[in-house]
Amino acid sequence: LMFMRDYDVEENHSVLTGADEKTYRKWQWLFAEQIALLEGKVIVWENRFENDILNDAMISVDCTDCQVQKFKPFWKGWFSHKVNQGARWEVGLNLRTGELVWIHGPFPCGRWPDIVIFRHALMSHMEEDEKAEADDGYIGEPGKTLTPKLNTHNESDPEYRQYTRARQETVNKRLKDWNCLALKQRHDLEKHSVMFR
């Protein structure tokens, strides 16, 4: 966990753990990969129904961008206005409990806007009359998303909508409390995916 929290160079971590760099490198990835394998037990899509009170929306959804290393050859599809060159992840939360119930990614930031990622997978996992609370990046699917700009909400409580969007942003920020997601990646996308999961 120290590796993912600090995302420091192996030389420093090996000193802190009392292991040589080669041993530390081997074990850091074994542990990270084992943690990633817990995804299916920890992030459970069916948990979106937990504490359901029959609202239109059971989840909130948003994307978060993580910096990645500069890929060669150059491709502008990785560029994001938020993090320069980055990978985008879609994150979904149960509206009632705040539990993480969905992650999907990584996608090149410049080529995959939020709504396209939503259409790519999450939309097909939702039930026919199910909707997701989302920000204005999800305009384009009014039958599936409730967005502030189009005022597509059935509920009359704007404070609740602000609360759900704020909670989604808080979760996105807490993901970035782990430096392996906040700092520029030194590893390939496969290892970035391991650390995000």
mmCIF file of N, CA and C in Angstrom, residues 167-179 181:
data_model
loop_
_atom_site.group_PDB
_atom_site.id
_atom_site.type_symbol
_atom_site.label_atom_id
_atom_site.label_comp_id
_atom_site.label_asym_id
_atom_site.label_seq_id
_atom_site.Cartn_x
_atom_site.Cartn_y
_atom_site.Cartn_z
ATOM 1 N N ARG A 167 -20.534 14.650 -3.664
ATOM 2 C CA ARG A 167 -20.010 13.366 -3.180
ATOM 3 C C ARG A 167 -19.219 12.667 -4.278
ATOM 4 N N GLN A 168 -19.705 12.728 -5.517
ATOM 5 C CA GLN A 168 -18.989 12.112 -6.640
ATOM 6 C C GLN A 168 -17.621 12.763 -6.813
ATOM 7 N N GLU A 169 -17.568 14.083 -6.745
ATOM 8 C CA GLU A 169 -16.283 14.789 -6.872
ATOM 9 C C GLU A 169 -15.360 14.472 -5.700
ATOM 10 N N THR A 170 -15.935 14.282 -4.508
ATOM 11 C CA THR A 170 -15.124 13.917 -3.346
ATOM 12 C C THR A 170 -14.489 12.545 -3.541
ATOM 13 N N VAL A 171 -15.243 11.603 -4.073
ATOM 14 C CA VAL A 171 -14.690 10.274 -4.335
ATOM 15 C C VAL A 171 -13.582 10.371 -5.378
ATOM 16 N N ASN A 172 -13.807 11.144 -6.437
ATOM 17 C CA ASN A 172 -12.766 11.324 -7.450
ATOM 18 C C ASN A 172 -11.505 11.925 -6.831
ATOM 19 N N LYS A 173 -11.688 12.880 -5.919
ATOM 20 C CA LYS A 173 -10.539 13.501 -5.249
ATOM 21 C C LYS A 173 -9.841 12.491 -4.342
ATOM 22 N N ARG A 174 -10.603 11.658 -3.647
ATOM 23 C CA ARG A 174 -9.991 10.663 -2.755
ATOM 24 C C ARG A 174 -9.212 9.615 -3.529
ATOM 25 N N LEU A 175 -9.653 9.307 -4.723
ATOM 26 C CA LEU A 175 -8.859 8.417 -5.569
ATOM 27 C C LEU A 175 -7.487 9.030 -5.818
ATOM 28 N N LYS A 176 -7.465 10.347 -6.017
ATOM 29 C CA LYS A 176 -6.202 11.036 -6.287
ATOM 30 C C LYS A 176 -5.364 11.248 -5.022
ATOM 31 N N ASP A 177 -5.929 10.923 -3.841
ATOM 32 C CA ASP A 177 -5.108 10.937 -2.625
ATOM 33 C C ASP A 177 -4.031 9.856 -2.696
ATOM 34 N N TRP A 178 -4.242 8.876 -3.534
ATOM 35 C CA TRP A 178 -3.235 7.852 -3.800
ATOM 36 C C TRP A 178 -2.334 8.396 -4.895
ATOM 37 N N ASN A 179 -1.093 8.660 -4.563
ATOM 38 C CA ASN A 179 -0.184 9.290 -5.520
ATOM 39 C C ASN A 179 0.017 8.480 -6.795
ATOM 40 N N LEU A 181 -2.197 7.516 -8.585
ATOM 41 C CA LEU A 181 -3.198 8.041 -9.516
ATOM 42 C C LEU A 181 -3.073 9.551 -9.702
#
